[in-house]
XYZ file of C-alpha atoms in Angstrom:
538
model
C 103.532 121.958 24.036
C 105.987 119.254 24.381
C 106.895 120.712 28.007
C 103.486 120.662 29.013
C 102.840 117.173 27.967
C 105.691 115.936 29.699
C 104.485 117.440 33.037
C 101.450 115.563 32.626
C 103.109 112.266 32.304
C 105.333 112.949 35.218
C 102.279 113.941 37.244
C 100.594 110.563 36.459
C 103.571 108.479 37.410
C 103.346 110.066 40.644
C 100.051 108.611 41.315
C 101.713 105.164 41.445
C 104.457 106.048 44.170
C 102.355 105.728 47.108
C 101.181 102.089 46.263
C 104.376 100.953 45.179
C 105.711 102.133 48.942
C 102.817 100.177 50.368
C 103.700 97.083 48.745
C 107.404 97.180 49.772
C 106.532 97.934 53.238
C 104.118 94.806 53.448
C 106.814 92.697 51.638
C 109.193 94.119 54.600
C 106.656 93.479 57.528
C 105.901 89.918 55.869
C 109.765 89.011 55.922
C 109.707 88.869 59.730
C 107.926 85.244 59.476
C 110.649 82.901 59.069
C 108.302 80.257 58.021
C 107.260 82.609 54.930
C 110.750 83.575 54.101
C 111.255 81.240 51.209
C 108.005 81.808 49.701
C 108.395 85.553 49.488
C 111.778 85.196 47.521
C 110.520 85.650 44.337
C 108.025 88.209 45.201
C 111.158 90.252 46.599
C 112.970 89.988 43.593
C 110.062 91.329 41.484
C 109.594 94.090 44.054
C 113.662 94.966 43.639
C 113.051 95.045 40.184
C 110.069 97.041 40.173
C 111.762 99.731 42.230
C 114.899 99.361 40.420
C 113.160 101.270 37.762
C 110.733 102.808 39.720
C 108.676 106.417 38.179
C 110.593 108.291 40.771
C 114.035 107.433 39.438
C 112.750 107.631 35.846
C 111.688 111.149 36.826
C 114.914 111.947 38.728
C 116.811 110.731 35.749
C 115.123 112.878 33.199
C 114.359 115.803 35.353
C 114.672 118.469 32.509
C 112.121 120.192 34.518
C 112.647 120.093 38.563
C 109.406 118.557 39.590
C 109.056 119.060 43.518
C 108.798 115.450 45.106
C 108.143 114.699 48.907
C 110.987 114.267 51.259
C 110.092 110.433 51.678
C 110.216 109.698 48.434
C 113.174 111.443 47.411
C 115.080 109.547 50.507
C 113.835 106.472 49.338
C 114.716 106.700 45.843
C 118.061 107.970 46.691
C 119.305 105.977 49.708
C 117.443 103.150 50.009
C 117.853 101.056 53.475
C 118.991 97.504 52.932
C 116.534 94.832 54.361
C 119.523 93.370 56.478
C 119.941 97.025 58.247
C 116.382 97.269 58.490
C 115.627 94.012 60.051
C 118.553 94.297 62.966
C 117.319 97.717 63.736
C 114.013 96.675 64.428
C 114.620 93.462 66.127
C 117.249 95.061 68.243
C 114.545 97.777 69.217
C 111.871 95.157 69.917
C 114.596 93.417 72.056
C 115.104 96.783 74.236
C 111.710 97.393 74.799
C 111.330 93.551 76.103
C 114.025 93.793 78.496
C 112.262 96.887 79.763
C 109.451 94.750 81.187
C 111.752 91.883 82.573
C 112.355 91.737 86.591
C 115.754 92.831 87.400
C 115.754 90.540 90.663
C 116.492 86.682 90.479
C 113.412 85.865 92.818
C 111.095 82.812 91.814
C 107.595 83.205 91.013
C 105.559 84.818 93.965
C 102.261 86.653 95.034
C 102.326 89.753 96.710
C 99.428 89.898 99.326
C 97.739 93.123 99.988
C 95.641 94.838 102.625
C 92.043 94.126 101.591
C 89.090 96.258 101.757
C 86.912 94.477 104.007
C 84.114 97.108 104.553
C 82.811 100.232 102.086
C 84.292 102.501 104.554
C 87.751 101.039 104.985
C 90.725 102.918 103.931
C 93.334 101.315 106.555
C 93.393 98.817 109.200
C 95.326 96.760 111.401
C 96.991 93.510 111.840
C 95.396 91.934 114.952
C 97.123 88.471 114.758
C 98.784 85.837 112.316
C 97.407 82.429 112.500
C 99.770 81.249 110.143
C 103.726 81.462 110.478
C 106.411 81.900 107.770
C 107.297 78.426 106.154
C 103.374 77.306 106.743
C 101.586 75.668 103.889
C 98.634 77.562 103.127
C 95.491 76.331 101.329
C 92.451 78.259 99.921
C 89.811 79.138 102.671
C 92.480 79.161 105.518
C 92.674 81.544 107.794
C 95.885 83.687 107.392
C 95.522 86.338 109.666
C 93.086 88.621 111.824
C 92.702 92.120 110.438
C 91.291 95.193 112.753
C 88.980 96.893 110.217
C 87.279 100.441 110.724
C 83.939 98.273 112.247
C 85.405 95.112 113.761
C 88.176 92.166 113.610
C 87.663 90.215 110.444
C 89.426 87.180 109.747
C 91.245 86.995 106.230
C 91.265 83.779 104.311
C 93.891 82.814 101.721
C 92.731 82.615 97.898
C 95.401 80.120 96.336
C 97.535 77.284 97.542
C 101.231 77.722 98.396
C 103.416 78.625 101.148
C 103.844 81.859 103.413
C 107.419 83.058 102.451
C 107.511 86.351 104.123
C 105.355 88.242 106.502
C 105.924 91.751 105.345
C 103.835 93.614 108.194
C 103.996 92.231 111.765
C 101.654 91.229 114.134
C 100.310 94.642 115.840
C 101.098 96.614 112.538
C 98.906 99.557 112.457
C 97.464 102.134 109.786
C 98.108 99.926 106.910
C 96.658 101.229 103.645
C 94.392 99.296 102.060
C 96.365 97.366 98.854
C 99.608 97.924 100.703
C 101.979 94.520 100.762
C 101.302 92.587 104.088
C 102.900 89.175 103.138
C 104.219 87.014 100.419
C 103.378 83.328 99.044
C 105.313 81.201 96.973
C 104.294 77.776 94.985
C 107.357 75.933 95.848
C 108.572 75.279 99.416
C 112.291 75.435 98.408
C 111.599 79.183 97.314
C 110.918 80.344 100.825
C 114.707 81.125 101.987
C 114.874 83.417 98.900
C 112.504 85.787 100.152
C 114.364 86.605 103.586
C 115.436 89.766 103.089
C 112.806 90.670 100.477
C 111.487 94.196 100.491
C 107.937 94.700 98.334
C 107.983 97.052 95.211
C 105.086 98.942 97.127
C 107.853 99.954 99.766
C 110.223 100.795 97.260
C 108.016 102.882 94.962
C 107.648 105.964 97.289
C 111.392 106.601 97.260
C 111.736 106.954 93.403
C 109.562 110.080 93.290
C 111.743 111.320 95.953
C 115.005 110.871 94.151
C 113.926 112.336 91.021
C 113.520 115.909 92.404
C 117.763 115.366 93.785
C 119.195 115.904 90.341
C 117.352 119.017 89.780
C 119.442 121.545 91.986
C 122.838 120.224 89.627
C 120.892 121.277 86.485
C 119.863 124.708 87.760
C 123.646 125.206 88.671
C 124.607 124.345 85.349
C 122.300 126.802 83.816
C 123.758 129.078 85.917
C 127.213 128.416 85.322
C 126.991 130.376 81.733
C 125.702 133.460 83.646
C 128.150 132.862 86.345
C 130.308 136.295 85.406
C 127.458 138.754 86.084
C 125.710 136.908 88.937
C 129.269 136.721 90.798
C 129.586 140.340 90.973
C 125.834 140.785 92.524
C 126.523 137.694 94.951
C 129.895 138.931 96.289
C 128.445 142.253 97.826
C 125.336 140.285 99.086
C 127.835 138.549 101.408
C 129.683 141.210 102.256
C 127.185 142.756 104.587
C 126.387 139.613 106.193
C 129.070 140.107 108.677
C 127.901 143.619 109.650
C 123.932 142.656 109.433
C 122.258 140.066 110.553
C 119.271 138.604 109.322
C 116.314 136.966 111.165
C 112.590 136.527 110.689
C 110.260 138.611 113.165
C 109.367 135.909 114.882
C 113.160 134.811 115.844
C 113.684 138.157 116.719
C 111.055 138.474 119.129
C 111.867 134.874 120.497
C 115.365 136.265 121.079
C 114.524 139.373 122.486
C 112.174 137.872 125.157
C 114.889 135.576 126.327
C 117.482 138.251 126.344
C 119.640 136.043 123.728
C 121.809 138.172 121.277
C 121.379 137.417 117.790
C 124.955 137.239 116.913
C 125.279 134.185 119.002
C 123.039 131.981 116.961
C 123.671 130.450 113.728
C 121.313 130.511 111.180
C 120.275 127.746 109.105
C 117.610 129.779 106.724
C 118.341 130.933 103.241
C 121.215 132.784 102.991
C 122.191 132.052 106.679
C 118.877 133.546 107.829
C 118.174 133.063 111.642
C 114.690 131.331 111.885
C 112.365 130.577 114.856
C 113.977 126.950 114.991
C 117.695 128.130 115.625
C 116.681 130.631 118.641
C 114.549 127.263 119.950
C 117.730 125.049 119.244
C 119.943 127.559 121.140
C 117.759 127.883 123.911
C 117.393 124.241 124.245
C 121.061 123.782 124.384
C 121.575 126.170 127.193
C 118.578 124.335 129.307
C 115.958 127.169 128.752
C 112.267 126.900 128.249
C 111.484 127.253 124.709
C 107.912 128.603 124.953
C 106.517 131.825 123.490
C 106.134 133.327 126.728
C 108.834 132.333 129.368
C 108.902 135.303 131.162
C 105.525 135.060 132.819
C 106.411 133.709 136.441
C 102.766 132.117 136.843
C 103.968 129.515 134.493
C 106.432 128.090 136.934
C 103.542 127.878 139.598
C 101.047 126.051 137.318
C 101.435 122.159 138.599
C 102.400 119.941 135.533
C 98.870 117.719 134.605
C 99.285 113.969 134.917
C 97.471 112.405 131.704
C 97.611 109.262 129.739
C 97.454 109.374 125.888
C 95.452 106.559 124.651
C 95.899 105.516 120.938
C 92.729 105.899 118.693
C 91.286 102.386 117.619
C 90.204 101.866 114.188
C 86.262 101.991 115.279
C 87.103 105.021 117.429
C 88.607 106.934 114.362
C 85.713 105.744 112.049
C 82.917 106.723 114.857
C 84.665 110.298 115.147
C 84.519 111.074 111.441
C 81.180 109.417 110.547
C 79.266 111.247 113.495
C 81.581 114.506 112.711
C 80.392 114.273 108.731
C 76.866 113.391 109.844
C 76.379 116.729 112.296
C 78.019 118.707 109.947
C 76.123 117.696 106.602
C 73.041 116.587 107.729
C 70.476 118.970 109.358
C 68.942 117.560 112.173
C 65.806 118.293 114.079
C 64.131 116.510 116.750
C 60.957 115.103 117.851
C 59.952 113.698 121.598
C 56.964 111.921 122.764
C 56.040 110.243 125.807
C 54.785 106.665 125.714
C 52.907 104.721 128.366
C 54.476 101.493 128.886
C 52.111 99.862 131.550
C 50.299 97.471 129.208
C 53.650 96.562 127.274
C 55.177 95.917 130.643
C 52.218 93.753 131.127
C 52.428 91.495 128.155
C 56.203 91.229 128.697
C 55.414 89.702 131.908
C 53.055 87.133 130.149
C 55.294 86.349 127.110
C 58.192 85.983 129.810
C 56.284 83.571 131.818
C 55.833 81.253 128.846
C 59.309 81.540 127.777
C 60.336 80.147 130.702
C 57.890 77.672 131.049
C 59.248 76.159 127.431
C 62.807 76.706 128.318
C 63.070 79.940 126.042
C 65.181 83.108 126.760
C 63.440 86.011 128.125
C 62.071 88.820 126.072
C 63.410 92.219 126.905
C 62.021 95.750 126.546
C 64.553 96.674 124.029
C 63.355 93.528 121.882
C 59.806 95.003 121.942
C 60.913 98.401 120.952
C 63.044 96.989 117.938
C 59.569 95.414 117.057
C 57.406 98.532 117.308
C 59.933 100.440 115.354
C 60.094 98.384 112.556
C 56.606 98.091 112.339
C 56.119 101.924 112.501
C 58.645 102.085 109.502
C 56.579 99.969 107.509
C 53.122 101.939 108.219
C 55.537 105.175 107.498
C 57.739 103.990 104.920
C 59.299 107.732 104.272
C 61.282 107.106 107.428
C 62.739 104.291 106.030
C 64.754 106.085 103.356
C 68.086 107.616 102.735
C 69.421 110.648 100.879
C 71.691 111.307 97.921
C 72.274 114.031 95.630
C 69.843 112.870 92.553
C 66.930 110.794 94.777
C 65.742 110.087 97.824
C 65.939 106.231 98.017
C 62.882 104.398 99.839
C 64.148 100.629 101.053
C 61.691 97.962 101.125
C 63.457 95.916 103.794
C 63.288 97.030 107.429
C 66.991 96.486 108.883
C 67.237 98.096 112.458
C 70.545 98.573 113.719
C 70.842 98.224 117.551
C 73.839 100.498 119.317
C 75.900 98.296 121.457
C 78.554 99.627 123.452
C 81.771 97.842 124.231
C 85.354 98.300 125.711
C 86.416 98.917 122.126
C 84.159 101.472 121.228
C 80.262 101.806 119.792
C 79.281 98.951 117.227
C 75.877 99.228 115.658
C 75.120 95.377 114.465
C 71.895 95.048 112.400
C 68.561 92.700 112.660
C 67.444 92.504 109.078
C 63.875 92.235 108.345
C 62.976 92.810 111.856
C 59.229 93.578 111.010
C 58.836 89.970 109.811
C 60.221 88.463 112.741
C 59.024 87.593 116.092
C 60.011 88.867 119.218
C 61.749 85.479 120.575
C 64.142 85.776 117.305
C 64.483 89.273 117.483
C 65.822 88.849 121.101
C 67.864 85.699 120.339
C 69.688 87.899 117.187
C 70.171 90.863 119.578
C 71.922 88.710 121.970
C 74.252 86.838 119.618
C 75.087 89.878 117.719
C 75.982 92.266 120.910
C 78.049 88.986 122.097
C 80.078 88.998 118.944
C 80.530 92.720 119.210
C 81.906 92.512 122.820
C 84.487 89.918 121.363
C 84.914 92.195 118.460
C 84.360 89.306 116.201
C 81.890 90.894 113.919
C 81.707 90.101 110.388
C 80.645 92.908 107.423
C 77.092 91.248 107.033
C 76.774 91.936 110.826
C 76.717 95.131 110.695
C 75.790 96.385 107.099
C 72.767 97.203 105.436
C 70.908 99.007 108.276
C 67.841 101.276 107.394
C 67.470 102.467 110.806
C 69.017 102.664 114.097
C 67.733 102.274 117.823
C 70.015 103.344 120.730
C 68.880 102.772 124.166
C 70.317 104.444 127.095
C 67.048 103.897 129.299
C 67.157 100.535 130.723
C 71.156 99.866 130.947
C 71.949 103.519 132.269
C 68.700 105.223 133.448
C 68.976 108.265 131.254
C 65.439 110.024 131.329
C 66.044 111.663 127.414
C 68.746 112.142 124.903
C 69.086 113.199 121.385
C 71.121 110.490 119.133
C 73.227 111.534 116.064
C 72.097 110.202 112.638
C 73.875 107.146 111.465
C 74.694 108.094 107.656
C 73.494 107.215 105.218
C 70.050 106.628 107.249
C 67.731 109.390 107.781
C 66.472 108.819 111.223
C 67.328 107.607 114.724
C 65.194 106.585 117.657
C 66.464 107.218 121.185
C 65.148 105.533 124.004
C 65.115 106.849 127.507
C 64.199 105.011 130.845
C 60.573 104.495 132.153
C 59.833 106.362 135.304
C 56.221 106.167 137.434
C 54.494 109.688 137.198
C 51.265 110.543 138.563
C 48.246 111.278 136.071
C 45.008 112.607 136.274
C 41.957 110.198 136.647
C 38.773 110.260 135.041
C 37.230 112.042 138.057
C 37.978 115.635 139.140
C 39.991 114.308 142.644
C 41.319 111.024 140.963
C 44.849 110.333 140.553
C 46.644 107.432 138.955
C 50.301 106.240 138.904
C 51.486 104.945 135.741
C 55.030 104.295 133.870
C 56.276 106.725 130.939
C 59.021 106.251 128.739
C 60.361 109.183 126.893
C 61.589 108.558 122.959
C 63.183 111.079 120.753
C 63.161 110.859 117.099
C 66.039 112.459 115.334
C 65.286 113.165 111.560
C 67.308 114.366 108.620
C 65.047 117.263 107.574
C 66.123 116.427 103.995
C 64.019 113.318 103.618
C 61.674 113.378 106.651
C 59.562 116.401 107.258
C 58.316 117.184 110.235
C 54.696 116.019 109.846
C 56.234 112.924 108.571
C 58.499 112.443 111.272
C 55.170 113.250 113.740
C 52.878 110.479 111.896
C 56.061 107.879 112.222
C 55.879 108.906 116.369
C 52.392 108.416 116.513
C 52.269 104.829 114.373
C 55.198 103.865 116.929
C 53.455 105.169 120.032
C 50.245 103.228 119.349
C 52.244 99.829 118.959
C 54.041 100.273 122.680
C 50.894 101.384 124.100
C 48.614 99.038 122.259
C 51.256 96.257 122.125
C 48.582 93.242 121.273
C 48.580 95.130 117.812
C 52.307 93.730 117.154
C 50.936 90.559 117.089
C 48.439 91.038 114.324
């Protein structure tokens, strides 16, 4: 009975061990503050006294029955850590962690300017021209350089005041990824010289992962050393027959046979001295022979060499290629063509131009009337003013018409916003202004972003009768305008014939968004505005 009561007493004392440990831990943490160190002296002494006669020690002293204790409690009771030792280890570990975050270079404070993302589709850009030189003072709002994006050349402005210490990417640098460092700025002018040989961290970061796999081969060799005795026996016979038998890939054997080259005269660089195709080609090049796959054909020598010039891709050309390829691969195109009589529209244009000339205004073009008619037709059939997404079809309230403009640098599509609400004179002025900016390669993102529909006209400038345009994603339709030509049409009487001017237009539709009947309804509305141009003024 006495033995059972002793065990119950010890178990009750063990319940307070965790509380005592938490109190000691809190005292140790509070001791980090120098300001409160003196106020904790009495509490520390009290805690020492309490710990000197803790239930754990009393249990260990009177252990007539071996009561099992947790490992943490036994360690603390048998070998407590003194406070100075604990502080020194903790502080030194914190110092080591802080030093890990400090920079190893002695460079002054500076800012790395990265290649900005100047359009939603931009992933890389080119430096067209630097407007500031190294050492120049820069201020917020000043233009640092001109960046050639995927759509246009855009001015890059400085965001903070300072000095341009280093130009990392020189003028003409191409295919600079978004975020890659292009320049360094500092706050003080005397810090400029310290960045003369500066290399940005982004340039050295790729080298780090490449250096990591380098030490891996020695590790593998060390692992193989304990088993070197049995492996040496198997490796020796493999090297012995290498002098008698020549190992080569099938492609290398075929290439050597076609050129009458003995394999024994070629030194292999493949695994275990294996001869690969590159070894045969290098041997043939050293002998001054052709390295083609079929050099034995006599017809190859008779074919004259082609004269050509490789033209590097511009950013706009690469983006146009990728977007149009994406459009044809992912958008189910279908095409609707209609012929519209443009006699009344041409008559109205002549009257309006006479008024414009009298008032000193610019002439109105056929393209201006087409843009206006397309915008009004989109307002009447809003289903065509939409865009496809995986979750829904987005129908736009604004009617923003992109106009295709061909330049020496490539194809641009500046946008005329809210074309349904603007007059013909305003539309004409905006189109001329945007077309000039496109030819000068000075369009800004707001000049070509936000379009909901595109018009491409190859009829007036080039005389193309009819063509099918590729949809400009994420839009759902594009209108292709052909040239106007005179045709003989039947008159009201049996033997009467009239001559009229007709223009062919083709609507390319995304079948996911626009059904055939909807596309036909839009073309009907567009034809009505063209053949009755007075209705556009209502």
